[in-house]
PDB file of C-alpha atoms in Angstrom:
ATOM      1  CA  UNK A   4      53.375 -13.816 -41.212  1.00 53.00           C
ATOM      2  CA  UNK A   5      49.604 -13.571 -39.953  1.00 75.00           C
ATOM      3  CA  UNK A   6      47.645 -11.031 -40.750  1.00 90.00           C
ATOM      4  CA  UNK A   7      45.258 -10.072 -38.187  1.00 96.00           C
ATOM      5  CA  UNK A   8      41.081  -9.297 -40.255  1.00 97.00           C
ATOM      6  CA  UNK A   9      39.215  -6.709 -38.106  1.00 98.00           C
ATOM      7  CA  UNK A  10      35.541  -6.632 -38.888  1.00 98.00           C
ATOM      8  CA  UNK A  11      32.117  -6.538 -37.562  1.00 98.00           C
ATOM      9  CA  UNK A  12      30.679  -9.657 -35.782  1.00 98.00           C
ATOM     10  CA  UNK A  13      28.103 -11.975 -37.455  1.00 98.00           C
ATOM     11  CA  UNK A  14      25.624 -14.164 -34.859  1.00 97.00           C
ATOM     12  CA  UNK A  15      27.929 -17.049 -36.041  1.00 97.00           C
ATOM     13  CA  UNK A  16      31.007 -15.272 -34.121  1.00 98.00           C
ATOM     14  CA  UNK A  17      28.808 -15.397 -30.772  1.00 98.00           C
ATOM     15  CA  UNK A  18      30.370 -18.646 -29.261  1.00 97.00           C
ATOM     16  CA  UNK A  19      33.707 -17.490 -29.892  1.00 97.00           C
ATOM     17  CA  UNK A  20      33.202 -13.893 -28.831  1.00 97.00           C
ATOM     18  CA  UNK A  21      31.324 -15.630 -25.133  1.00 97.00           C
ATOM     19  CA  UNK A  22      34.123 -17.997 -24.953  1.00 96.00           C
ATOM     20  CA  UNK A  23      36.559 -15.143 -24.841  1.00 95.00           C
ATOM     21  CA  UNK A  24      34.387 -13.101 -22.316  1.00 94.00           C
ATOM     22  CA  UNK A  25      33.833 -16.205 -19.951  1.00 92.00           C
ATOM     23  CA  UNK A  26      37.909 -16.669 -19.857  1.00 91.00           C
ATOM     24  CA  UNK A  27      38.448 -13.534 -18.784  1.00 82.00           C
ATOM     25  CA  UNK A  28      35.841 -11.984 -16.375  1.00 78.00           C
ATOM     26  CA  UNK A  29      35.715 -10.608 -13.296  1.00 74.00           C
ATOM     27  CA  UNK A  30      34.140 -12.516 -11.189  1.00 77.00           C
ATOM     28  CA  UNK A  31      35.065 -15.737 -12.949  1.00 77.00           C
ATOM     29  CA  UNK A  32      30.898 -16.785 -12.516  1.00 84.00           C
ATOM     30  CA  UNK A  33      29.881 -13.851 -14.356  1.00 89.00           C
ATOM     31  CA  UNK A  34      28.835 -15.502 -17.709  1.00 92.00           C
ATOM     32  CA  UNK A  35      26.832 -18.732 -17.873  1.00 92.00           C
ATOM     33  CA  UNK A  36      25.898 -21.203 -20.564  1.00 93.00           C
ATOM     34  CA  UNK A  37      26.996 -19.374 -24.222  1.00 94.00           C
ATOM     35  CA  UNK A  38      23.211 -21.048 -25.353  1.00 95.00           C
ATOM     36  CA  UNK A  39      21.151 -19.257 -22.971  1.00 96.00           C
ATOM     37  CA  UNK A  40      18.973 -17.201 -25.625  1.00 97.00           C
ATOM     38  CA  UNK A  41      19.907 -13.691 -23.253  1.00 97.00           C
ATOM     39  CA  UNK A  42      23.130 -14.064 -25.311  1.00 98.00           C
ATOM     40  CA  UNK A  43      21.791 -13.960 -28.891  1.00 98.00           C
ATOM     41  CA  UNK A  44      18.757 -11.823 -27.500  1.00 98.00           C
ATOM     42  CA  UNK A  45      21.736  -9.611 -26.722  1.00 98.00           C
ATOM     43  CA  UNK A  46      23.721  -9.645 -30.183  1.00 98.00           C
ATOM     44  CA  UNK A  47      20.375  -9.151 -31.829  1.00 98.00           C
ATOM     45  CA  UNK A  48      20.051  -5.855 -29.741  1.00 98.00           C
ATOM     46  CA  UNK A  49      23.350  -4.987 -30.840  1.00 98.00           C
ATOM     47  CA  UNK A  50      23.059  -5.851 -34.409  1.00 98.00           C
ATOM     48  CA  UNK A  51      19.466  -3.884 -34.656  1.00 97.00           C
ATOM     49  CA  UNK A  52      20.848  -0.338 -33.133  1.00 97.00           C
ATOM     50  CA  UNK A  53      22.898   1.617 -35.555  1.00 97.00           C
ATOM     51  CA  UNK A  54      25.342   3.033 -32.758  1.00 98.00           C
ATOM     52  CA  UNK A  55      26.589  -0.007 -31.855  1.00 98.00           C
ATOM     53  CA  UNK A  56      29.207  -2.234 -33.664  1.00 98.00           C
ATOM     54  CA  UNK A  57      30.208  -5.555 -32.265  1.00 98.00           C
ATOM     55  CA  UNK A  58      33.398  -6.262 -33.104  1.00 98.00           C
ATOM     56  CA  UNK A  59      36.156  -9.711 -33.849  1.00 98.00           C
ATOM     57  CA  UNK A  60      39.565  -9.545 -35.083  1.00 98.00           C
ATOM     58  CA  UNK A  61      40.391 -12.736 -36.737  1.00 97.00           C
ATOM     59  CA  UNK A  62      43.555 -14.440 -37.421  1.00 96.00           C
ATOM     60  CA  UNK A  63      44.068 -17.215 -39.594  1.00 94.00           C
ATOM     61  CA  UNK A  64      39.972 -18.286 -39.981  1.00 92.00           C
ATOM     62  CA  UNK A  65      39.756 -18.197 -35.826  1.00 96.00           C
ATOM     63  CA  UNK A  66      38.423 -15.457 -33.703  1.00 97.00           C
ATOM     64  CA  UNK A  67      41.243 -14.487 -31.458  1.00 97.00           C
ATOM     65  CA  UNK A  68      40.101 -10.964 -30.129  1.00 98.00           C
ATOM     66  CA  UNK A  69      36.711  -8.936 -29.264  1.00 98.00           C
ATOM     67  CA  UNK A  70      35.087  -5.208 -28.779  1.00 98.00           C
ATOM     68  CA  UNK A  71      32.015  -3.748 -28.474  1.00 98.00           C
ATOM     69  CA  UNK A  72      32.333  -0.009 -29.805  1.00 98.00           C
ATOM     70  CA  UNK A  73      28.766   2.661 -28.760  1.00 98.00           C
ATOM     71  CA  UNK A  74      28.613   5.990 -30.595  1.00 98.00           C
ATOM     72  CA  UNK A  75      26.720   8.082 -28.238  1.00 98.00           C
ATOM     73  CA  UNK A  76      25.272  11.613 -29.083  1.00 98.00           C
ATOM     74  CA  UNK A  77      25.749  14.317 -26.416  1.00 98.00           C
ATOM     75  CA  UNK A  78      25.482  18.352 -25.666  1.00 98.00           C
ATOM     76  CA  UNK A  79      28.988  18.328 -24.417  1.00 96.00           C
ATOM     77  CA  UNK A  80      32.167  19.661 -26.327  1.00 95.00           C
ATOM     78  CA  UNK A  81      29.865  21.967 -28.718  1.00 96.00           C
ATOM     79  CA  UNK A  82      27.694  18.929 -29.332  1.00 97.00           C
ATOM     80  CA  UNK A  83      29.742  16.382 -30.466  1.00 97.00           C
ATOM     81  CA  UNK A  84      29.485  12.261 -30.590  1.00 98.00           C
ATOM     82  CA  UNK A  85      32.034  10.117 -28.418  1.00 98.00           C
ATOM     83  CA  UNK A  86      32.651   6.457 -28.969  1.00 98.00           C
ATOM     84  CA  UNK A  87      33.165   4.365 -26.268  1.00 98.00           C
ATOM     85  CA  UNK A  88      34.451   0.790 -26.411  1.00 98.00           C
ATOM     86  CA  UNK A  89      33.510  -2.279 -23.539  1.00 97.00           C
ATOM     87  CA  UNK A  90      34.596  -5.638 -23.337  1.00 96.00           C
ATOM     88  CA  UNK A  91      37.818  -5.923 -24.839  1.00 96.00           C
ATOM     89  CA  UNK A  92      38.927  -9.343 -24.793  1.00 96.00           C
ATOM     90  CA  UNK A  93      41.900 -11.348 -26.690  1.00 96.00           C
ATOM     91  CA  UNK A  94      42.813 -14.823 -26.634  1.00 95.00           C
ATOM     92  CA  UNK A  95      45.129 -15.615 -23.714  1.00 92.00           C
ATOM     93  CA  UNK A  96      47.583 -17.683 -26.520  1.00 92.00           C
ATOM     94  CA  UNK A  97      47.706 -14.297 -28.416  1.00 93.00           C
ATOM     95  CA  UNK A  98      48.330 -11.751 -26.267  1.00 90.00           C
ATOM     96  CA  UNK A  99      51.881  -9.414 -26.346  1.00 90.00           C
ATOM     97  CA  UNK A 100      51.799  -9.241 -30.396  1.00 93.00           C
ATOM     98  CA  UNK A 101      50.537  -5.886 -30.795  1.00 95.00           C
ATOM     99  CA  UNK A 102      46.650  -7.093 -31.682  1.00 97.00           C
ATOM    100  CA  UNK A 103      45.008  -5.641 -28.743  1.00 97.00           C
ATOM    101  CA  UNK A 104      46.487  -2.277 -30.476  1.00 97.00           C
ATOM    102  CA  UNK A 105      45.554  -2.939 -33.904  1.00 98.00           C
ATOM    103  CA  UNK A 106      42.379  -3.367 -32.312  1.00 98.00           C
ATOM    104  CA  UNK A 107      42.102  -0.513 -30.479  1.00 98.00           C
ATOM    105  CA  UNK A 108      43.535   1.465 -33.555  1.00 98.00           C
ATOM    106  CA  UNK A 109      40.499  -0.001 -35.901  1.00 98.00           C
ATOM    107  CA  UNK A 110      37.625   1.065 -33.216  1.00 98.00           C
ATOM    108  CA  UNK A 111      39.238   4.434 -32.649  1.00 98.00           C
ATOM    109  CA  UNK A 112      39.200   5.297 -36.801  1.00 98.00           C
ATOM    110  CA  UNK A 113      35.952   4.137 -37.229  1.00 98.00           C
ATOM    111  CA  UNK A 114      35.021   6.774 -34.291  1.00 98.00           C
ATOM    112  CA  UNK A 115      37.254   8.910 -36.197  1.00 98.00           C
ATOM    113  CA  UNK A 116      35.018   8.239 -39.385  1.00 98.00           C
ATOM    114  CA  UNK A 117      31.881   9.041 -37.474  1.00 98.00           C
ATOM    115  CA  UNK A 118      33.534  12.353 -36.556  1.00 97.00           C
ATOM    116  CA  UNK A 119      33.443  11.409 -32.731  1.00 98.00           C
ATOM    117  CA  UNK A 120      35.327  14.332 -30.803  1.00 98.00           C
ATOM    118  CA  UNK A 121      36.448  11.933 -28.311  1.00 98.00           C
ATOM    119  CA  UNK A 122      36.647   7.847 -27.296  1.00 98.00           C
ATOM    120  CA  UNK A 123      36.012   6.726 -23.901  1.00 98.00           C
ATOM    121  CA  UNK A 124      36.058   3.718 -21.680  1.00 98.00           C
ATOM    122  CA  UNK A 125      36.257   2.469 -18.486  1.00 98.00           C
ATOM    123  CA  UNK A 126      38.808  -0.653 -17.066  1.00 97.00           C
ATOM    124  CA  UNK A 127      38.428  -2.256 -14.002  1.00 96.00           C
ATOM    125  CA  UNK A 128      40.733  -0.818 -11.077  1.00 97.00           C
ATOM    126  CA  UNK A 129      42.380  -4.468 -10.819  1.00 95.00           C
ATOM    127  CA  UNK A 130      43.874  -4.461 -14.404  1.00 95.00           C
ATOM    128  CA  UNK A 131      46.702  -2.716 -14.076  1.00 97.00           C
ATOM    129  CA  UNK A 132      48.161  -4.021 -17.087  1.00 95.00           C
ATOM    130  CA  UNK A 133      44.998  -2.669 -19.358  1.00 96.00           C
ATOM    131  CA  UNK A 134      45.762   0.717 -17.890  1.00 98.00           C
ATOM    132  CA  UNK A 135      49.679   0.631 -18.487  1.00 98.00           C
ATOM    133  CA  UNK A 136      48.537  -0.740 -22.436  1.00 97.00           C
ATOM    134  CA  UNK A 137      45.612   2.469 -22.752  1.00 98.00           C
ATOM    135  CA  UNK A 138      48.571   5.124 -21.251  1.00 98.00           C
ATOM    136  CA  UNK A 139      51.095   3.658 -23.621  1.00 97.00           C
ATOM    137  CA  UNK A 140      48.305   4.190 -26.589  1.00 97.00           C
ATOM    138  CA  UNK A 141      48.055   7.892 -25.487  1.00 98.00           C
ATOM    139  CA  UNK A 142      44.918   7.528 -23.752  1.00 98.00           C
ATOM    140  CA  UNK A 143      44.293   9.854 -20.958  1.00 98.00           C
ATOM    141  CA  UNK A 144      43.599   8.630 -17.234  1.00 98.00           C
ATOM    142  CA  UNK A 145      41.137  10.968 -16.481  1.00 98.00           C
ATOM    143  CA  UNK A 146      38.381   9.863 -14.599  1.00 98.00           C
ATOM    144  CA  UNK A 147      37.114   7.376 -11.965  1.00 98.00           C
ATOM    145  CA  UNK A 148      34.395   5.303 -13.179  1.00 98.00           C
ATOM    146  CA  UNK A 149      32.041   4.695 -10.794  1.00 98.00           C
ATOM    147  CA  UNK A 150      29.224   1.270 -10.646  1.00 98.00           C
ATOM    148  CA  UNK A 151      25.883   0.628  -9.270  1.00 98.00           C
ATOM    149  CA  UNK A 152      24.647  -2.951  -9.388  1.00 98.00           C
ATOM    150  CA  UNK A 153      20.659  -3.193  -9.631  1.00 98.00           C
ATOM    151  CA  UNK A 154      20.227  -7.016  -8.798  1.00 95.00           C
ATOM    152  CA  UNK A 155      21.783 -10.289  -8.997  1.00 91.00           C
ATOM    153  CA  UNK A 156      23.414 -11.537 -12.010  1.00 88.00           C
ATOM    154  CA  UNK A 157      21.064 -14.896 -12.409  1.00 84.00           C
TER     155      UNK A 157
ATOM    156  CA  UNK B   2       7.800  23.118  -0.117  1.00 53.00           C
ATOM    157  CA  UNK B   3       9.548  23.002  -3.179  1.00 75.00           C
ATOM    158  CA  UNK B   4       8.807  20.063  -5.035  1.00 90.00           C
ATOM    159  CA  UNK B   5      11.556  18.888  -7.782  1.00 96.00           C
ATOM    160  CA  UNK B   6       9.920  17.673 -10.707  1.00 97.00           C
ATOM    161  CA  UNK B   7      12.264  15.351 -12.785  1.00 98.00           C
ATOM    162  CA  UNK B   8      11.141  14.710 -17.109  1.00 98.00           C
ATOM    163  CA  UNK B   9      12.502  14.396 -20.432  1.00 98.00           C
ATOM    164  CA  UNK B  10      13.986  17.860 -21.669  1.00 98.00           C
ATOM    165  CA  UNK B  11      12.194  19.385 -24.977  1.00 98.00           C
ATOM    166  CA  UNK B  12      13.665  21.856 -27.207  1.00 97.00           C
ATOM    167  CA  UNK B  13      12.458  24.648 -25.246  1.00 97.00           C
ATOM    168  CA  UNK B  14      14.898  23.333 -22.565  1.00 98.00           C
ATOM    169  CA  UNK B  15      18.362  23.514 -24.397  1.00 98.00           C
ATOM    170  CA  UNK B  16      19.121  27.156 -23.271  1.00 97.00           C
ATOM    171  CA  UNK B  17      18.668  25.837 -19.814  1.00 97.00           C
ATOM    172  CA  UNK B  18      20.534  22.824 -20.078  1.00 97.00           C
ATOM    173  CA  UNK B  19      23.508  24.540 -21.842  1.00 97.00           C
ATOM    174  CA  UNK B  20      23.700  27.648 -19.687  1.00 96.00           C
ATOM    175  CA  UNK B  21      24.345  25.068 -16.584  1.00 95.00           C
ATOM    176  CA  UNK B  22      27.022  22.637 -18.896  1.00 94.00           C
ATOM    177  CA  UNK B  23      28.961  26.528 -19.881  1.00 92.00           C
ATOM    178  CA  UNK B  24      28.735  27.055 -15.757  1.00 91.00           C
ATOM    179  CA  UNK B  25      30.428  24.356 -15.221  1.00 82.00           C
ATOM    180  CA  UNK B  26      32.995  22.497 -17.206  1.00 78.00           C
ATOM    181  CA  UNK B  27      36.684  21.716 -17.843  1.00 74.00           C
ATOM    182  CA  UNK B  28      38.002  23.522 -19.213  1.00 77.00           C
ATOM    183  CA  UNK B  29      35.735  26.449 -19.020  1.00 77.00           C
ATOM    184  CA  UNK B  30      36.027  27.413 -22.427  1.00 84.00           C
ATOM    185  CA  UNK B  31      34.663  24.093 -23.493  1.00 89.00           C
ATOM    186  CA  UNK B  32      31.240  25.197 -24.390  1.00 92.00           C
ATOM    187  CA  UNK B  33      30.329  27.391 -27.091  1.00 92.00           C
ATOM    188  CA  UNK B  34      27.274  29.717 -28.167  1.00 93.00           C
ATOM    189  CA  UNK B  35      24.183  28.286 -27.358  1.00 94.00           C
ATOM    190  CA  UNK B  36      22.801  28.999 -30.942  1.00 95.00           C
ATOM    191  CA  UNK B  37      25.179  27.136 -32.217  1.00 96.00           C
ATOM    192  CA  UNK B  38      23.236  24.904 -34.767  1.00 97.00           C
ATOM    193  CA  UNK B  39      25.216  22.062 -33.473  1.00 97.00           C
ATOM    194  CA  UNK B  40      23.632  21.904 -30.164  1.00 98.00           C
ATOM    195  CA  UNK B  41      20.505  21.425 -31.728  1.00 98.00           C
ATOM    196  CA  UNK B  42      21.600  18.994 -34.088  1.00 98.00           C
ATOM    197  CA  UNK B  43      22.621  16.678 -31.028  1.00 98.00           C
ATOM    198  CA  UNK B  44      19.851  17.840 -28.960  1.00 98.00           C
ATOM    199  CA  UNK B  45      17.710  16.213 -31.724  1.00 98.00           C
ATOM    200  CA  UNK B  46      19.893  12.669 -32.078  1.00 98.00           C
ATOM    201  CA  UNK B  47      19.109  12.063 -28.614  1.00 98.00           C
ATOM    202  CA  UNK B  48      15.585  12.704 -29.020  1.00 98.00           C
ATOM    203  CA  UNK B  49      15.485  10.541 -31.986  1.00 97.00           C
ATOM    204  CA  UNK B  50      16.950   7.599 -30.401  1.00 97.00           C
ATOM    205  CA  UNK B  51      15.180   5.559 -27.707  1.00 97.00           C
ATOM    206  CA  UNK B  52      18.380   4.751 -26.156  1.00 98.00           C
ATOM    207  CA  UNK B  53      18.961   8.051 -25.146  1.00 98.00           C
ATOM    208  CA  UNK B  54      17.005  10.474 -22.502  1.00 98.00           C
ATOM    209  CA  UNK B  55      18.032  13.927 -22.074  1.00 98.00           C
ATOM    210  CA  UNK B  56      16.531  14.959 -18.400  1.00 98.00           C
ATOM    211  CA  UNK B  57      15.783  17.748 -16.834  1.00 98.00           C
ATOM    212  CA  UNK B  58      15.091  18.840 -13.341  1.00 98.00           C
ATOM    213  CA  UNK B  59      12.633  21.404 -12.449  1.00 97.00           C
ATOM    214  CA  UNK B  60      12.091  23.695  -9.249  1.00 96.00           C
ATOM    215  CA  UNK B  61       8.914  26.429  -9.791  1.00 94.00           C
ATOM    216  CA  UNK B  62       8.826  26.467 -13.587  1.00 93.00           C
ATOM    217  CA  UNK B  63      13.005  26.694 -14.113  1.00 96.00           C
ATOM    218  CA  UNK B  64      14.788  24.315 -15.116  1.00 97.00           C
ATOM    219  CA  UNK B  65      17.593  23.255 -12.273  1.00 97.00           C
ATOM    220  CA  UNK B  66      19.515  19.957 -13.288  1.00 98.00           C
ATOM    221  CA  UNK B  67      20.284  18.162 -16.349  1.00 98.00           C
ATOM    222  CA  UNK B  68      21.139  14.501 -16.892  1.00 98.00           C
ATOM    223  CA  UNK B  69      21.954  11.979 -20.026  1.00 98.00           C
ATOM    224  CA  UNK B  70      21.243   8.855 -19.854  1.00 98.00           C
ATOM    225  CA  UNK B  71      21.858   5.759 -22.295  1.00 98.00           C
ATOM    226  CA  UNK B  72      20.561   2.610 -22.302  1.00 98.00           C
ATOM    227  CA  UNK B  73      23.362   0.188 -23.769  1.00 98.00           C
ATOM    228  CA  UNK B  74      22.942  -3.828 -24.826  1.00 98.00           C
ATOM    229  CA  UNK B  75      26.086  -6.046 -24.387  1.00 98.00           C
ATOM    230  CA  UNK B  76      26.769  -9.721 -24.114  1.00 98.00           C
ATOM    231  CA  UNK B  77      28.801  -9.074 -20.910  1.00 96.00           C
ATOM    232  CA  UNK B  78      27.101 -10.164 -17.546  1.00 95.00           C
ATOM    233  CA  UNK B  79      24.607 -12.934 -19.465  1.00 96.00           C
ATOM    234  CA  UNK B  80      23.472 -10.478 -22.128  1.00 97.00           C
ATOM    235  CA  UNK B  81      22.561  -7.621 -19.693  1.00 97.00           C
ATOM    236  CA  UNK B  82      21.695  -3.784 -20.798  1.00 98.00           C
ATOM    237  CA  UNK B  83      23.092  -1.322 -18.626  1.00 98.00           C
ATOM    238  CA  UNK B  84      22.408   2.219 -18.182  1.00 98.00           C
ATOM    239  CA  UNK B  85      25.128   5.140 -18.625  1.00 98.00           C
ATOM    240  CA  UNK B  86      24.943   8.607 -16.723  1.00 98.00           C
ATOM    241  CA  UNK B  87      26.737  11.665 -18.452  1.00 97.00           C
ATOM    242  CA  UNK B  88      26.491  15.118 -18.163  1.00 96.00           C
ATOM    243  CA  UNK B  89      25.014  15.682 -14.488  1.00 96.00           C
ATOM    244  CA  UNK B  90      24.708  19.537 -13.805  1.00 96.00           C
ATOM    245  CA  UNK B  91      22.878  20.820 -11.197  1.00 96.00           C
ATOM    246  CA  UNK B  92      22.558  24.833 -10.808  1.00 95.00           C
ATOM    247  CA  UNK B  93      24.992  26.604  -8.266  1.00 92.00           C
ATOM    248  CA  UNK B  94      22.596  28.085  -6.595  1.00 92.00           C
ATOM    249  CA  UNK B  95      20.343  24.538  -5.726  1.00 93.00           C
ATOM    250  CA  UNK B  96      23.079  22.363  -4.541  1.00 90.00           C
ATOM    251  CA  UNK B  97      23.271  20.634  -1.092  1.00 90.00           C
ATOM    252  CA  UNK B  98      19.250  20.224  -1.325  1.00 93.00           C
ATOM    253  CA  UNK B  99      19.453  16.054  -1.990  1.00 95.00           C
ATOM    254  CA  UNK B 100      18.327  17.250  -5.516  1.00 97.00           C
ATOM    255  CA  UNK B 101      21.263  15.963  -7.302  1.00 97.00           C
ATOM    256  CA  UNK B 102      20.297  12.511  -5.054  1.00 97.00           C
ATOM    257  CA  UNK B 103      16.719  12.618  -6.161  1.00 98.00           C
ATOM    258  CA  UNK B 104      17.746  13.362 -10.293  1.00 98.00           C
ATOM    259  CA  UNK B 105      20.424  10.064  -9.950  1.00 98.00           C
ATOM    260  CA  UNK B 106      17.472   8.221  -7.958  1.00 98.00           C
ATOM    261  CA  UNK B 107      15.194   8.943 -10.656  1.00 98.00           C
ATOM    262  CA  UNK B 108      17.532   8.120 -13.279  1.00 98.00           C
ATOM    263  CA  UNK B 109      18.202   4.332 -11.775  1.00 98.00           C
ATOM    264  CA  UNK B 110      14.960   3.950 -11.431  1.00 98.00           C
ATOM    265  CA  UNK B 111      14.441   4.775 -15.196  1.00 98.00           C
ATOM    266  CA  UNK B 112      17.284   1.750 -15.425  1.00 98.00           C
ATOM    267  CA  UNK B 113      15.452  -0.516 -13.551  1.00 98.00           C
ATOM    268  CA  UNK B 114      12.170  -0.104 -15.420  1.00 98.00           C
ATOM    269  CA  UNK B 115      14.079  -1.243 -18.827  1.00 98.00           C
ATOM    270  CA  UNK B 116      15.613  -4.145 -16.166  1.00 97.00           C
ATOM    271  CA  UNK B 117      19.655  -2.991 -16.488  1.00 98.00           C
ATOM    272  CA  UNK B 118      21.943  -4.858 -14.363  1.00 98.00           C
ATOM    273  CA  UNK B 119      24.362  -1.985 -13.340  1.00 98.00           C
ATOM    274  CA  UNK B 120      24.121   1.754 -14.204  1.00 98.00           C
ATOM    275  CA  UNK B 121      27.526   3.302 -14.762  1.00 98.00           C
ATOM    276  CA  UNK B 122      29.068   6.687 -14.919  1.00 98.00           C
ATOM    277  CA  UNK B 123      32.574   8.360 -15.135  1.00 98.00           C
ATOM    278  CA  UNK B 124      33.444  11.898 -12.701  1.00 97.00           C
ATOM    279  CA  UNK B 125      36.546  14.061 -13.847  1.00 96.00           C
ATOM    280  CA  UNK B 126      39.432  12.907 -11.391  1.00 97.00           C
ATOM    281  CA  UNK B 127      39.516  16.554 -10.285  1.00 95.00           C
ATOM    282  CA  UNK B 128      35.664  16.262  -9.055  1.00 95.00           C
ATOM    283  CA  UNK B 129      36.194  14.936  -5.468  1.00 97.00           C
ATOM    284  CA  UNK B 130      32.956  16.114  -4.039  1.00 95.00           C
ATOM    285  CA  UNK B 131      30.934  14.213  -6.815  1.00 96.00           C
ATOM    286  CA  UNK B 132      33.015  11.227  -5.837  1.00 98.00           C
ATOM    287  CA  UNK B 133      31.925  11.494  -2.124  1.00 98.00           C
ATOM    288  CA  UNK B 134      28.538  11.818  -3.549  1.00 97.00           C
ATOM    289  CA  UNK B 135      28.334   8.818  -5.326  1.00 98.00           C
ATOM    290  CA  UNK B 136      29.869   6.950  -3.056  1.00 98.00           C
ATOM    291  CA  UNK B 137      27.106   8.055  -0.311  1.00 97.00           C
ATOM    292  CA  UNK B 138      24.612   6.587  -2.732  1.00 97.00           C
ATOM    293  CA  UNK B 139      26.147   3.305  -2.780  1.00 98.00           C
ATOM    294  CA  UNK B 140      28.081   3.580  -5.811  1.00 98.00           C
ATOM    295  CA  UNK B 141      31.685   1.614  -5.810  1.00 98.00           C
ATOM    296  CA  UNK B 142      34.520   3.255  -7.532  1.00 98.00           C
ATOM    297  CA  UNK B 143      35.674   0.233  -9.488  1.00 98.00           C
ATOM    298  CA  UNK B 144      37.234   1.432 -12.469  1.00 98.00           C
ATOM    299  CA  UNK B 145      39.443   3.711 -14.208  1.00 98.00           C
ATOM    300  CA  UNK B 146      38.228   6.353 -16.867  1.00 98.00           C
ATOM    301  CA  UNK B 147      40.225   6.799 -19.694  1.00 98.00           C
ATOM    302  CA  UNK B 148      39.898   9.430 -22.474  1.00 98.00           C
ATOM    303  CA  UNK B 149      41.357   9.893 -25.944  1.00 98.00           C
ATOM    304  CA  UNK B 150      40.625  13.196 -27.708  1.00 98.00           C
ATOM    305  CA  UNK B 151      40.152  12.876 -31.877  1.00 98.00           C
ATOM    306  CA  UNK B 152      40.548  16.642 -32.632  1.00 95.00           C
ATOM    307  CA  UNK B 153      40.383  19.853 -31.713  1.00 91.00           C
ATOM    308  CA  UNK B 154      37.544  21.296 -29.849  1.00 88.00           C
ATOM    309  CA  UNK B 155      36.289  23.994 -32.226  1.00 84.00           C
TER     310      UNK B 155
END
């Protein structure tokens, strides 16, 4: 039986992690070459801010899933941190086995660790799926989550 | 004329900015006493992180609208940042003015400056009128907004 390793992402994870992104993105033109330096400029950005943890879950020496987990200070709820996690991506061959939920189970006790009062995120009003998973996981639809593009993706 | 002037909040601002968050949250006992030492404490891990701007809006001398907004890297959309708007308050009294237009304006244009590809933000399901609102400013309603709570809010 495989056991699925959950840890933070080293700069030699980045193809895998952009190859799992570029699979599954809406549009399907959203990503471009995984070499163009934005990407690494991007996981060095990451890597340098302590409230942000890029994360793989790896199963048998390959990267098979992805998340990028923000703790974010705030005023609200008597001043308390939230997490929030974005991009959550697994392999296509190993979806229905219960990582996505170890996955969301790791982020959510580290944001438990970091005494976070609540974890957020946002998923796109076409993946139904996603929302039935986050429901079944006792997540709360709550909100509408609302977007404002500032220029072309280029 | 009144003229709205928009700026980072200071310390000497917190009363302000928590007296409009108590006016107007779910649930209404969400908030607690503004000398609690843990508003400060968050008050001052926004300050210290250049991520994170606390705003304020200000109409002859008071202080009339809040704002947080985050800065966040990712790989997602070619390695873009984006920006993230929380907490948007605006004083009873000063609504239907276009000042809650002019704070979000202001806060984009903060996004563009540090060249984000989207700003994002979540509104409580319940909050209809903020939905029409952002929608009027050319916001698309894209996503879903889930929440899981960690603990108690105490």
């Amino acid at each position: 039986m495989s056991t699925l390793a959950i840890r933070r992402a080293t700069r030699a994870d980045l193809h895998a992690i952009l190859a799992m992104l570029r699979a599954d993105t809406i549009p399907a033109d959203r990503e471009t070459d995984p070499d163009d330096p934005r990407y690494a400029a991007a996981f060095d950005a990451i890597e340098a801010d302590p409230n942000q943890l890029l994360v793989v879950a790896e199963l048998e020496g390959a990267v098979i899933g992805t998340l990028q987990l923000s703790f974010l200070p705030g005023l609200s709820f008597r001043g308390a941190w939230r997490g929030q996690i974005e991009a959550v991506r697994i392999d296509e061959h190993c979806r229905g086995r219960g990582y996505g939920a170890a996955m969301i189970d790791w982020a959510v006790a580290r944001c438990r660790e970091r005494d976070c009062y609540l974890v957020q995120l946002t998923s796109s009003n076409s993946r139904t799926d996603a929302h039935r998973f986050y429901e079944r996981l006792g997540w709360e639809q709550s909100h509408k989550g609302f977007k404002l593009k500032l220029r072309e993706n280029e």
